[in-house]
């Protein structure tokens, strides 16, 4: 029998996730209070169109359901480490019910005019089953696909007359429509920084979106849009104030994204204005410096062998030694699985606690891609140069025989001077984007002895996905999912600020008196 003075913990606040990807925002919100008996948020609906991301979302939701129930069975770890098949995992008696529950709220569907009725029915059903009474608080999260907003996307389609009509420009309208229809107490919308300068038929996209989100239904529904990094009243905020530079908040990556925090007008009076707290940087070394060393495989694979690799490494060692005027180079790999000793203080401790799982016995998704011999040599040279310079070099730092044979390579003005980008040990990485699925030139490992691009797990570490997070699909699909996601640890920090905004911490503290 419960103590008569004990107040039951409030029910978790329902969350709907649109354009969910592999679940970055989803993971952050779901993790608030998850290690206690009082989780703050409950994911009741995730909507995503890409099948591999849906499979990843479903698996991760299953993992969280099992975790909240008390313990994740060994079958999960056996599956992600490749010891059992997916069928064996899904048929495990400890998994079946959790998997069914996950499939019930993860939906593979493309949001748009053709699916509105179906989406609305699923959202209405999810909310009616989760809300204790009409008008209770719930949260909407997500971000429309960003290809049409991004600078890279626009540069590729400069002369494309259909670009202005690209439906990706207007997918935010689905997000807006759902806000208008279902009136969340709070919404969190994410998008790329390039949206600030994006225009469509002469109209600035960001300002238009901001106006729409502030007044989804001007007569009956209004929202106050807040920044999570600038402590100013909404009316005084500038467009740049909505950009979160992730590296300032303990994320080992220079990722700058727009985050809009919307508070329904009738909820505003019972909220506080809060912002994220800056920390010391978490570096590439802090993130991936403990992962086991890997060598690149040589492409084509018919040419790959330990002997061929040793010869390549010897050739690069000799040439780098000559350019440095020393023989003391490329002696041992930088990474050997030892613990990282960073100087980021609490931020590093928090990061490590977030990503680590002692039940992971072997690193998941940590296989190197294959690279052509010429690229392997370039990677080795540029990584060595990065260590010498303390920053990523340009391709012009390559020896003449390794400079790419491009038509405009000798021009005074050469595009893509940083086509080959080495990640630097003692700084946050450059932005991990979906292009990492195409090639590894922008993501060269900082250890000059490994001469390769990053693995999926290394990219996931920089994106702050926990080591027990498994990405379904081919390696290309895995890279694509990682690059498209919101860093889950950043999502957790945002979710914690939503908790403070809604004064949930105070309410929970009061309930314990």
Coordinates of C-alpha atoms in Angstrom, one line a residue:
X1 CA 0.0 0.0 0.0
X2 CA 1.3 3.4 -0.9
X3 CA 2.1 6.1 1.6
X4 CA -1.0 8.4 2.0
X5 CA 1.3 11.4 1.7
X6 CA 2.9 10.2 -1.6
X7 CA 1.8 12.1 -4.7
X8 CA 1.9 10.0 -7.8
X9 CA 4.3 11.2 -10.5
X10 CA 2.6 13.1 -13.3
X11 CA 2.0 11.1 -16.5
X12 CA 4.6 11.7 -19.2
X13 CA 3.9 14.5 -21.7
X14 CA 3.0 13.1 -25.2
X15 CA 5.4 13.9 -28.0
X16 CA 4.7 13.7 -31.8
X17 CA 7.8 13.7 -34.0
X18 CA 7.5 14.7 -37.7
X19 CA 10.1 14.2 -40.3
X20 CA 11.8 12.0 -37.7
X21 CA 14.8 10.7 -39.6
X22 CA 16.6 8.1 -37.6
X23 CA 15.5 9.7 -34.3
X24 CA 17.9 12.4 -33.1
X25 CA 15.3 14.7 -31.6
X26 CA 13.3 11.6 -30.6
X27 CA 16.1 10.2 -28.6
X28 CA 16.8 13.4 -26.7
X29 CA 13.2 14.0 -25.6
X30 CA 12.7 10.3 -24.8
X31 CA 15.8 10.3 -22.5
X32 CA 14.7 13.1 -20.1
X33 CA 14.2 11.3 -16.8
X34 CA 14.5 7.9 -18.4
X35 CA 17.0 6.7 -15.8
X36 CA 14.5 7.4 -13.1
X37 CA 11.0 6.2 -12.4
X38 CA 9.7 9.5 -13.8
X39 CA 10.3 9.9 -17.5
X40 CA 9.1 13.4 -18.6
X41 CA 8.1 12.7 -22.2
X42 CA 6.5 9.8 -24.0
X43 CA 6.9 9.4 -27.8
X44 CA 3.4 8.5 -29.1
X45 CA 3.9 9.1 -32.8
X46 CA 6.9 9.2 -35.1
X47 CA 6.4 10.0 -38.8
X48 CA 9.2 9.3 -41.4
X49 CA 9.1 8.3 -45.1
X50 CA 12.5 6.7 -45.6
X51 CA 12.4 3.0 -45.0
X52 CA 15.8 2.5 -43.5
X53 CA 15.3 5.4 -41.1
X54 CA 11.9 3.9 -40.1
X55 CA 13.6 0.6 -39.4
X56 CA 16.1 2.4 -37.2
X57 CA 13.4 4.3 -35.4
X58 CA 11.4 1.1 -34.8
X59 CA 14.4 -0.7 -33.4
X60 CA 15.4 2.2 -31.2
X61 CA 11.9 2.6 -29.9
X62 CA 11.9 -1.1 -29.1
X63 CA 15.1 -0.6 -27.2
X64 CA 13.7 2.3 -25.1
X65 CA 10.5 0.4 -24.3
X66 CA 12.6 -2.5 -23.0
X67 CA 14.8 -0.2 -21.1
X68 CA 11.9 1.5 -19.4
X69 CA 10.5 -1.9 -18.5
X70 CA 13.6 -2.7 -16.5
X71 CA 16.3 -4.2 -18.7
X72 CA 17.2 -4.6 -22.3
X73 CA 17.6 -8.3 -23.0
X74 CA 20.8 -9.8 -24.3
X75 CA 19.1 -10.5 -27.6
X76 CA 19.3 -6.8 -28.5
X77 CA 23.1 -6.7 -28.0
X78 CA 23.5 -10.0 -29.9
X79 CA 21.6 -8.6 -32.8
X80 CA 23.5 -5.3 -33.1
X81 CA 26.8 -7.1 -32.8
X82 CA 25.8 -9.5 -35.6
X83 CA 25.6 -12.7 -33.4
X84 CA 21.9 -13.4 -34.3
X85 CA 19.7 -12.5 -37.2
X86 CA 17.0 -9.9 -37.2
X87 CA 14.3 -12.6 -37.3
X88 CA 15.8 -14.3 -34.2
X89 CA 15.9 -10.9 -32.4
X90 CA 12.3 -10.0 -33.3
X91 CA 11.0 -13.5 -32.3
X92 CA 12.8 -13.4 -28.9
X93 CA 10.1 -13.7 -26.2
X94 CA 11.5 -10.8 -24.3
X95 CA 11.2 -8.6 -27.4
X96 CA 7.9 -9.4 -29.1
X97 CA 5.6 -7.1 -27.1
X98 CA 8.0 -4.2 -27.1
X99 CA 8.5 -4.5 -30.9
X100 CA 4.7 -4.5 -31.4
X101 CA 4.3 -1.4 -29.3
X102 CA 7.1 0.3 -31.3
X103 CA 5.5 -0.5 -34.6
X104 CA 2.2 0.9 -33.4
X105 CA 3.6 4.4 -33.1
X106 CA 6.4 4.5 -35.7
X107 CA 4.8 5.3 -39.1
X108 CA 6.4 5.1 -42.5
X109 CA 4.6 7.8 -44.4
X110 CA 5.4 10.8 -46.6
X111 CA 3.8 13.9 -45.2
X112 CA 1.9 16.0 -47.8
X113 CA -1.4 16.8 -49.3
X114 CA -2.1 13.2 -50.3
X115 CA -1.7 11.7 -46.8
X116 CA -3.2 14.4 -44.6
X117 CA -6.3 12.5 -43.7
X118 CA -4.3 9.4 -42.7
X119 CA -1.7 11.4 -40.8
X120 CA -4.4 13.4 -38.9
X121 CA -6.2 10.2 -37.9
X122 CA -2.9 8.7 -36.6
X123 CA -2.1 11.9 -34.6
X124 CA -5.6 12.2 -33.2
X125 CA -5.6 8.6 -32.1
X126 CA -2.2 8.9 -30.5
X127 CA -3.1 12.0 -28.6
X128 CA -6.5 10.8 -27.5
X129 CA -4.9 7.7 -26.0
X130 CA -2.2 9.6 -24.2
X131 CA -3.8 12.8 -22.9
X132 CA -5.7 12.5 -19.7
X133 CA -8.1 15.3 -20.7
X134 CA -8.7 17.6 -23.6
X135 CA -6.4 20.6 -23.6
X136 CA -3.5 18.8 -21.7
X137 CA 0.0 19.7 -22.7
X138 CA 1.7 17.9 -25.5
X139 CA 4.8 18.6 -27.6
X140 CA 5.5 18.6 -31.4
X141 CA 9.0 18.2 -32.6
X142 CA 10.7 17.8 -36.0
X143 CA 12.1 19.6 -38.9
X144 CA 11.1 19.6 -42.6
X145 CA 13.7 18.2 -45.0
X146 CA 16.3 20.8 -45.6
X147 CA 17.7 20.1 -49.1
X148 CA 15.8 23.0 -50.6
X149 CA 16.9 25.4 -47.9
X150 CA 20.6 24.4 -47.7
X151 CA 23.3 26.5 -49.4
X152 CA 24.7 23.3 -51.1
X153 CA 21.3 22.4 -52.4
X154 CA 20.8 25.8 -53.9
X155 CA 24.3 25.9 -55.5
X156 CA 23.6 22.6 -57.3
X157 CA 20.3 24.0 -58.7
X158 CA 21.2 27.6 -59.6
X159 CA 19.9 27.3 -63.1
X160 CA 17.0 24.9 -62.4
X161 CA 13.8 26.7 -63.2
X162 CA 11.8 24.2 -61.1
X163 CA 13.8 25.0 -58.0
X164 CA 11.4 27.6 -56.8
X165 CA 8.5 25.1 -57.1
X166 CA 10.4 22.3 -55.2
X167 CA 7.9 20.9 -52.7
X168 CA 10.6 20.6 -50.2
X169 CA 10.4 24.4 -49.9
X170 CA 6.9 24.1 -48.5
X171 CA 7.0 21.0 -46.3
X172 CA 7.1 23.3 -43.3
X173 CA 3.5 24.0 -44.3
X174 CA 2.6 20.4 -43.2
X175 CA 4.3 21.1 -39.9
X176 CA 2.3 24.4 -39.7
X177 CA -0.9 22.7 -40.6
X178 CA -0.5 20.1 -37.9
X179 CA 0.2 22.9 -35.4
X180 CA -3.0 24.7 -36.5
X181 CA -5.0 21.4 -36.4
X182 CA -3.8 20.0 -33.1
X183 CA -2.6 23.0 -31.1
X184 CA 0.5 21.6 -29.2
X185 CA 1.4 23.5 -26.1
X186 CA 5.0 23.6 -27.3
X187 CA 6.8 22.9 -30.5
X188 CA 10.4 22.5 -31.4
X189 CA 11.3 23.0 -35.1
X190 CA 14.8 22.4 -36.5
X191 CA 16.3 23.4 -39.8
X192 CA 19.6 24.4 -41.5
X193 CA 21.2 27.8 -41.1
X194 CA 21.0 28.3 -44.8
X195 CA 17.3 29.0 -44.3
X196 CA 18.2 32.5 -43.0
X197 CA 19.3 33.5 -46.5
X198 CA 17.0 31.4 -48.6
X199 CA 14.4 33.1 -50.7
X200 CA 11.6 31.9 -52.9
X201 CA 10.2 34.2 -55.7
X202 CA 11.9 37.1 -53.9
X203 CA 10.4 36.4 -50.5
X204 CA 12.7 35.6 -47.6
X205 CA 11.8 32.0 -46.4
X206 CA 12.8 32.4 -42.8
X207 CA 10.8 35.5 -42.1
X208 CA 7.8 34.1 -43.8
X209 CA 8.1 30.9 -41.8
X210 CA 8.5 32.8 -38.6
X211 CA 5.4 34.9 -39.3
X212 CA 3.4 31.8 -40.1
X213 CA 4.5 29.9 -37.0
X214 CA 3.7 32.9 -34.8
X215 CA 0.2 33.1 -36.2
X216 CA -0.9 29.7 -37.5
X217 CA -4.5 30.9 -37.1
X218 CA -4.4 34.6 -36.5
X219 CA -7.8 34.8 -34.9
X220 CA -7.7 31.7 -32.7
X221 CA -4.1 30.5 -32.3
X222 CA -0.8 32.3 -31.7
X223 CA 2.6 31.3 -30.5
X224 CA 5.6 33.1 -29.0
X225 CA 8.8 32.0 -30.8
X226 CA 11.8 31.9 -28.5
X227 CA 15.5 31.4 -28.9
X228 CA 17.4 28.8 -26.9
X229 CA 20.7 30.7 -26.9
X230 CA 19.8 34.4 -26.6
X231 CA 17.9 35.6 -23.5
X232 CA 15.7 38.3 -25.0
X233 CA 12.0 38.8 -25.3
X234 CA 10.6 37.4 -28.6
X235 CA 10.1 40.9 -30.1
X236 CA 13.8 41.8 -29.8
X237 CA 15.2 38.6 -31.4
X238 CA 17.1 38.8 -34.7
X239 CA 17.1 35.9 -37.2
X240 CA 20.6 34.9 -36.2
X241 CA 19.5 34.5 -32.6
X242 CA 17.7 31.3 -33.4
X243 CA 20.9 29.6 -34.6
X244 CA 22.5 27.1 -32.1
X245 CA 26.2 26.6 -32.6
X246 CA 26.4 23.1 -31.2
X247 CA 30.1 23.1 -30.4
X248 CA 29.4 25.8 -27.7
X249 CA 27.2 23.3 -25.8
X250 CA 29.3 20.2 -25.5
X251 CA 28.7 18.7 -28.9
X252 CA 32.0 17.6 -30.6
X253 CA 31.0 19.1 -33.9
X254 CA 30.7 22.6 -35.4
X255 CA 27.1 22.2 -36.4
X256 CA 25.0 25.3 -36.6
X257 CA 21.3 24.8 -36.9
X258 CA 18.1 26.9 -36.5
X259 CA 16.0 25.8 -33.5
X260 CA 12.7 27.5 -33.0
X261 CA 10.9 27.0 -29.6
X262 CA 7.2 27.8 -29.9
X263 CA 5.0 28.4 -26.9
X264 CA 1.3 28.6 -27.3
X265 CA 0.0 32.1 -26.2
X266 CA -2.2 30.8 -23.4
X267 CA 0.7 28.7 -22.0
X268 CA 3.2 31.6 -22.0
X269 CA 2.2 33.0 -18.6
X270 CA 3.1 29.8 -16.9
X271 CA 6.5 29.4 -18.4
X272 CA 10.0 30.7 -17.9
X273 CA 12.4 31.9 -20.6
X274 CA 15.5 29.8 -20.5
X275 CA 18.6 29.3 -22.6
X276 CA 21.3 26.7 -23.0
X277 CA 24.5 26.9 -20.9
X278 CA 27.8 27.1 -22.8
X279 CA 30.6 24.7 -21.9
X280 CA 34.2 24.0 -22.7
X281 CA 34.5 22.3 -26.1
X282 CA 34.3 18.5 -26.5
X283 CA 36.9 17.6 -29.2
X284 CA 37.3 15.0 -31.8
X285 CA 39.8 13.3 -29.6
X286 CA 37.3 13.2 -26.7
X287 CA 34.7 11.7 -29.1
X288 CA 36.6 9.1 -31.1
X289 CA 40.1 8.9 -29.6
X290 CA 39.3 5.7 -27.7
X291 CA 38.0 3.7 -30.7
X292 CA 40.1 0.8 -32.0
X293 CA 42.4 1.6 -34.9
X294 CA 41.3 0.6 -38.3
X295 CA 43.1 0.6 -41.7
X296 CA 41.4 1.5 -44.9
X297 CA 40.7 -1.3 -47.3
X298 CA 42.2 -0.8 -50.8
X299 CA 39.9 -0.4 -53.8
X300 CA 39.4 -2.4 -55.8
X301 CA 39.3 -5.1 -53.2
X302 CA 41.2 -7.5 -55.4
X303 CA 44.3 -5.3 -54.7
X304 CA 43.7 -5.3 -50.9
X305 CA 46.1 -7.2 -48.6
X306 CA 48.1 -6.5 -45.5
X307 CA 51.2 -6.5 -47.6
X308 CA 49.8 -3.9 -50.1
X309 CA 48.7 -1.8 -47.1
X310 CA 52.1 -2.0 -45.4
X311 CA 53.8 -0.9 -48.7
X312 CA 51.4 2.1 -49.0
X313 CA 52.0 3.1 -45.5
X314 CA 55.8 2.8 -46.0
X315 CA 55.6 5.0 -49.2
X316 CA 53.6 7.7 -47.4
X317 CA 55.9 7.5 -44.3
X318 CA 58.9 8.0 -46.5
X319 CA 57.5 11.0 -48.4
X320 CA 56.1 12.7 -45.3
X321 CA 59.5 12.1 -43.5
X322 CA 61.3 13.8 -46.4
X323 CA 58.9 16.8 -46.4
X324 CA 59.3 17.2 -42.6
X325 CA 63.0 16.5 -42.6
X326 CA 62.6 13.9 -39.9
X327 CA 62.2 10.1 -39.6
X328 CA 60.0 10.3 -36.5
X329 CA 56.6 10.1 -38.1
X330 CA 53.8 7.6 -38.4
X331 CA 55.3 5.3 -35.8
X332 CA 52.2 4.1 -34.0
X333 CA 48.4 4.6 -34.5
X334 CA 46.9 7.4 -32.3
X335 CA 43.9 5.3 -31.3
X336 CA 44.3 2.1 -29.5
X337 CA 41.1 1.8 -27.5
X338 CA 42.4 3.5 -24.3
X339 CA 40.2 5.9 -22.4
X340 CA 40.2 9.5 -23.5
X341 CA 41.7 12.1 -21.1
X342 CA 40.1 15.3 -22.3
X343 CA 40.2 18.7 -20.7
X344 CA 36.6 19.6 -21.4
X345 CA 35.7 18.9 -17.8
X346 CA 32.0 18.3 -17.1
X347 CA 31.1 18.5 -20.7
X348 CA 33.3 15.6 -21.6
X349 CA 32.1 13.6 -18.6
X350 CA 28.5 14.2 -19.6
X351 CA 29.3 13.2 -23.2
X352 CA 31.1 10.0 -22.3
X353 CA 28.3 9.0 -19.9
X354 CA 25.8 9.7 -22.7
X355 CA 27.5 7.5 -25.4
X356 CA 29.0 4.7 -23.4
X357 CA 27.3 1.3 -22.7
X358 CA 29.3 -1.3 -20.9
X359 CA 27.2 -4.1 -22.4
X360 CA 28.7 -3.3 -25.9
X361 CA 31.5 -5.8 -26.1
X362 CA 32.7 -4.8 -29.6
X363 CA 32.3 -1.6 -31.4
X364 CA 29.3 -1.5 -33.7
X365 CA 29.4 0.1 -37.2
X366 CA 33.2 0.5 -37.0
X367 CA 34.5 -0.9 -40.3
X368 CA 36.5 1.3 -42.7
X369 CA 35.4 2.0 -46.3
X370 CA 37.6 1.0 -49.2
X371 CA 39.6 3.8 -50.8
X372 CA 41.6 4.1 -54.0
X373 CA 45.4 4.0 -53.6
X374 CA 45.7 7.7 -54.6
X375 CA 43.2 8.8 -52.0
X376 CA 44.8 6.7 -49.2
X377 CA 48.1 8.4 -49.9
X378 CA 46.3 11.8 -49.9
X379 CA 44.6 11.0 -46.6
X380 CA 47.9 10.0 -45.0
X381 CA 49.7 13.2 -46.2
X382 CA 47.0 15.6 -45.2
X383 CA 46.5 14.0 -41.8
X384 CA 50.2 14.4 -41.2
X385 CA 50.1 18.0 -42.4
X386 CA 47.1 18.7 -40.1
X387 CA 49.1 17.5 -37.1
X388 CA 52.0 19.7 -38.2
X389 CA 49.7 22.8 -38.7
X390 CA 47.2 22.2 -35.9
X391 CA 44.4 22.7 -38.4
X392 CA 43.0 21.1 -41.5
X393 CA 45.2 21.8 -44.6
X394 CA 44.2 22.6 -48.1
X395 CA 44.7 20.2 -51.0
X396 CA 47.5 22.6 -52.2
X397 CA 49.5 21.2 -49.3
X398 CA 49.7 17.9 -51.2
X399 CA 52.8 16.8 -53.1
X400 CA 52.5 17.5 -56.9
X401 CA 52.1 13.9 -57.7
X402 CA 49.1 13.6 -55.4
X403 CA 47.3 16.8 -56.5
X404 CA 44.0 15.8 -58.2
X405 CA 44.0 16.0 -62.0
X406 CA 41.1 18.5 -62.3
X407 CA 40.9 21.0 -65.1
X408 CA 40.7 24.1 -62.9
X409 CA 43.1 22.9 -60.3
X410 CA 45.8 25.4 -61.3
X411 CA 43.5 28.4 -61.6
X412 CA 43.9 31.4 -59.4
X413 CA 40.5 30.9 -58.1
X414 CA 39.8 27.2 -57.4
X415 CA 36.5 26.0 -56.0
X416 CA 36.4 23.5 -53.1
X417 CA 39.9 24.3 -51.7
X418 CA 39.0 22.1 -48.7
X419 CA 37.7 19.2 -50.8
X420 CA 39.9 17.0 -48.7
X421 CA 39.2 17.9 -45.0
X422 CA 41.0 16.3 -42.1
X423 CA 39.3 16.3 -38.8
X424 CA 41.6 17.9 -36.2
X425 CA 42.2 16.0 -32.9
X426 CA 41.9 18.8 -30.4
X427 CA 38.9 20.7 -31.8
X428 CA 35.3 19.9 -32.6
X429 CA 34.8 18.4 -36.0
X430 CA 33.3 20.0 -39.1
X431 CA 29.6 19.5 -39.7
X432 CA 28.6 15.9 -40.3
X433 CA 26.1 16.0 -43.2
X434 CA 24.4 13.4 -45.4
X435 CA 27.1 13.9 -48.1
X436 CA 29.3 11.7 -45.9
X437 CA 27.3 8.8 -47.5
X438 CA 28.9 9.7 -50.9
X439 CA 32.6 9.8 -50.1
X440 CA 34.9 10.4 -47.2
X441 CA 37.0 13.3 -48.6
X442 CA 35.5 15.8 -46.1
X443 CA 35.9 13.4 -43.2
X444 CA 39.5 12.2 -43.1
X445 CA 40.5 10.6 -39.8
X446 CA 43.1 12.7 -37.9
X447 CA 45.4 9.8 -37.2
X448 CA 48.0 9.9 -40.0
X449 CA 48.8 6.2 -39.6
X450 CA 45.2 5.0 -40.5
X451 CA 44.9 6.9 -43.8
X452 CA 41.2 6.6 -44.2
X453 CA 37.8 8.4 -43.8
X454 CA 35.6 8.1 -40.8
X455 CA 33.6 5.0 -40.0
X456 CA 29.9 5.1 -39.4
X457 CA 30.5 4.8 -35.6
X458 CA 33.0 7.6 -35.6
X459 CA 30.5 9.8 -37.5
X460 CA 27.8 8.7 -35.1
X461 CA 30.0 9.6 -32.1
X462 CA 30.5 13.1 -33.5
X463 CA 26.8 13.3 -33.9
X464 CA 26.5 12.1 -30.2
X465 CA 24.5 8.9 -31.0
X466 CA 25.0 6.4 -28.1
X467 CA 27.2 3.4 -28.9
X468 CA 24.2 1.1 -28.5
X469 CA 22.3 3.0 -31.2
X470 CA 22.0 0.8 -34.3
X471 CA 21.4 2.1 -37.8
X472 CA 19.6 -0.3 -40.2
X473 CA 20.3 -0.6 -43.9
X474 CA 23.5 -0.6 -46.0
X475 CA 26.5 1.4 -44.9
X476 CA 25.6 4.2 -47.3
X477 CA 22.1 4.3 -45.7
X478 CA 23.7 4.3 -42.3
X479 CA 25.9 7.3 -43.1
X480 CA 23.0 9.1 -44.7
X481 CA 20.9 8.7 -41.5
X482 CA 23.7 9.8 -39.3
X483 CA 24.4 12.9 -41.4
X484 CA 20.7 14.0 -41.5
X485 CA 20.0 13.8 -37.8
X486 CA 19.8 16.3 -35.0
X487 CA 22.6 15.4 -32.5
X488 CA 20.7 13.4 -29.8
X489 CA 22.7 14.9 -26.9
X490 CA 21.8 18.4 -28.2
X491 CA 18.2 17.2 -28.4
X492 CA 18.5 16.2 -24.8
X493 CA 19.7 19.6 -23.8
X494 CA 16.9 21.2 -25.7
X495 CA 14.3 18.9 -24.1
X496 CA 15.7 19.7 -20.6
X497 CA 15.2 23.4 -21.4
X498 CA 11.6 22.6 -22.4
X499 CA 11.2 21.0 -19.0
X500 CA 12.5 24.2 -17.4
X501 CA 10.4 26.4 -19.6
X502 CA 7.2 24.6 -18.6
X503 CA 8.4 24.7 -14.9
X504 CA 8.0 20.9 -14.7
X505 CA 11.1 20.7 -12.4
X506 CA 9.5 23.0 -9.9
X507 CA 6.2 21.2 -10.1
X508 CA 7.9 17.8 -9.6
X509 CA 9.9 19.3 -6.6
X510 CA 6.7 20.6 -5.1
X511 CA 5.0 17.2 -5.4
X512 CA 7.7 15.7 -3.2
X513 CA 7.0 18.0 -0.3

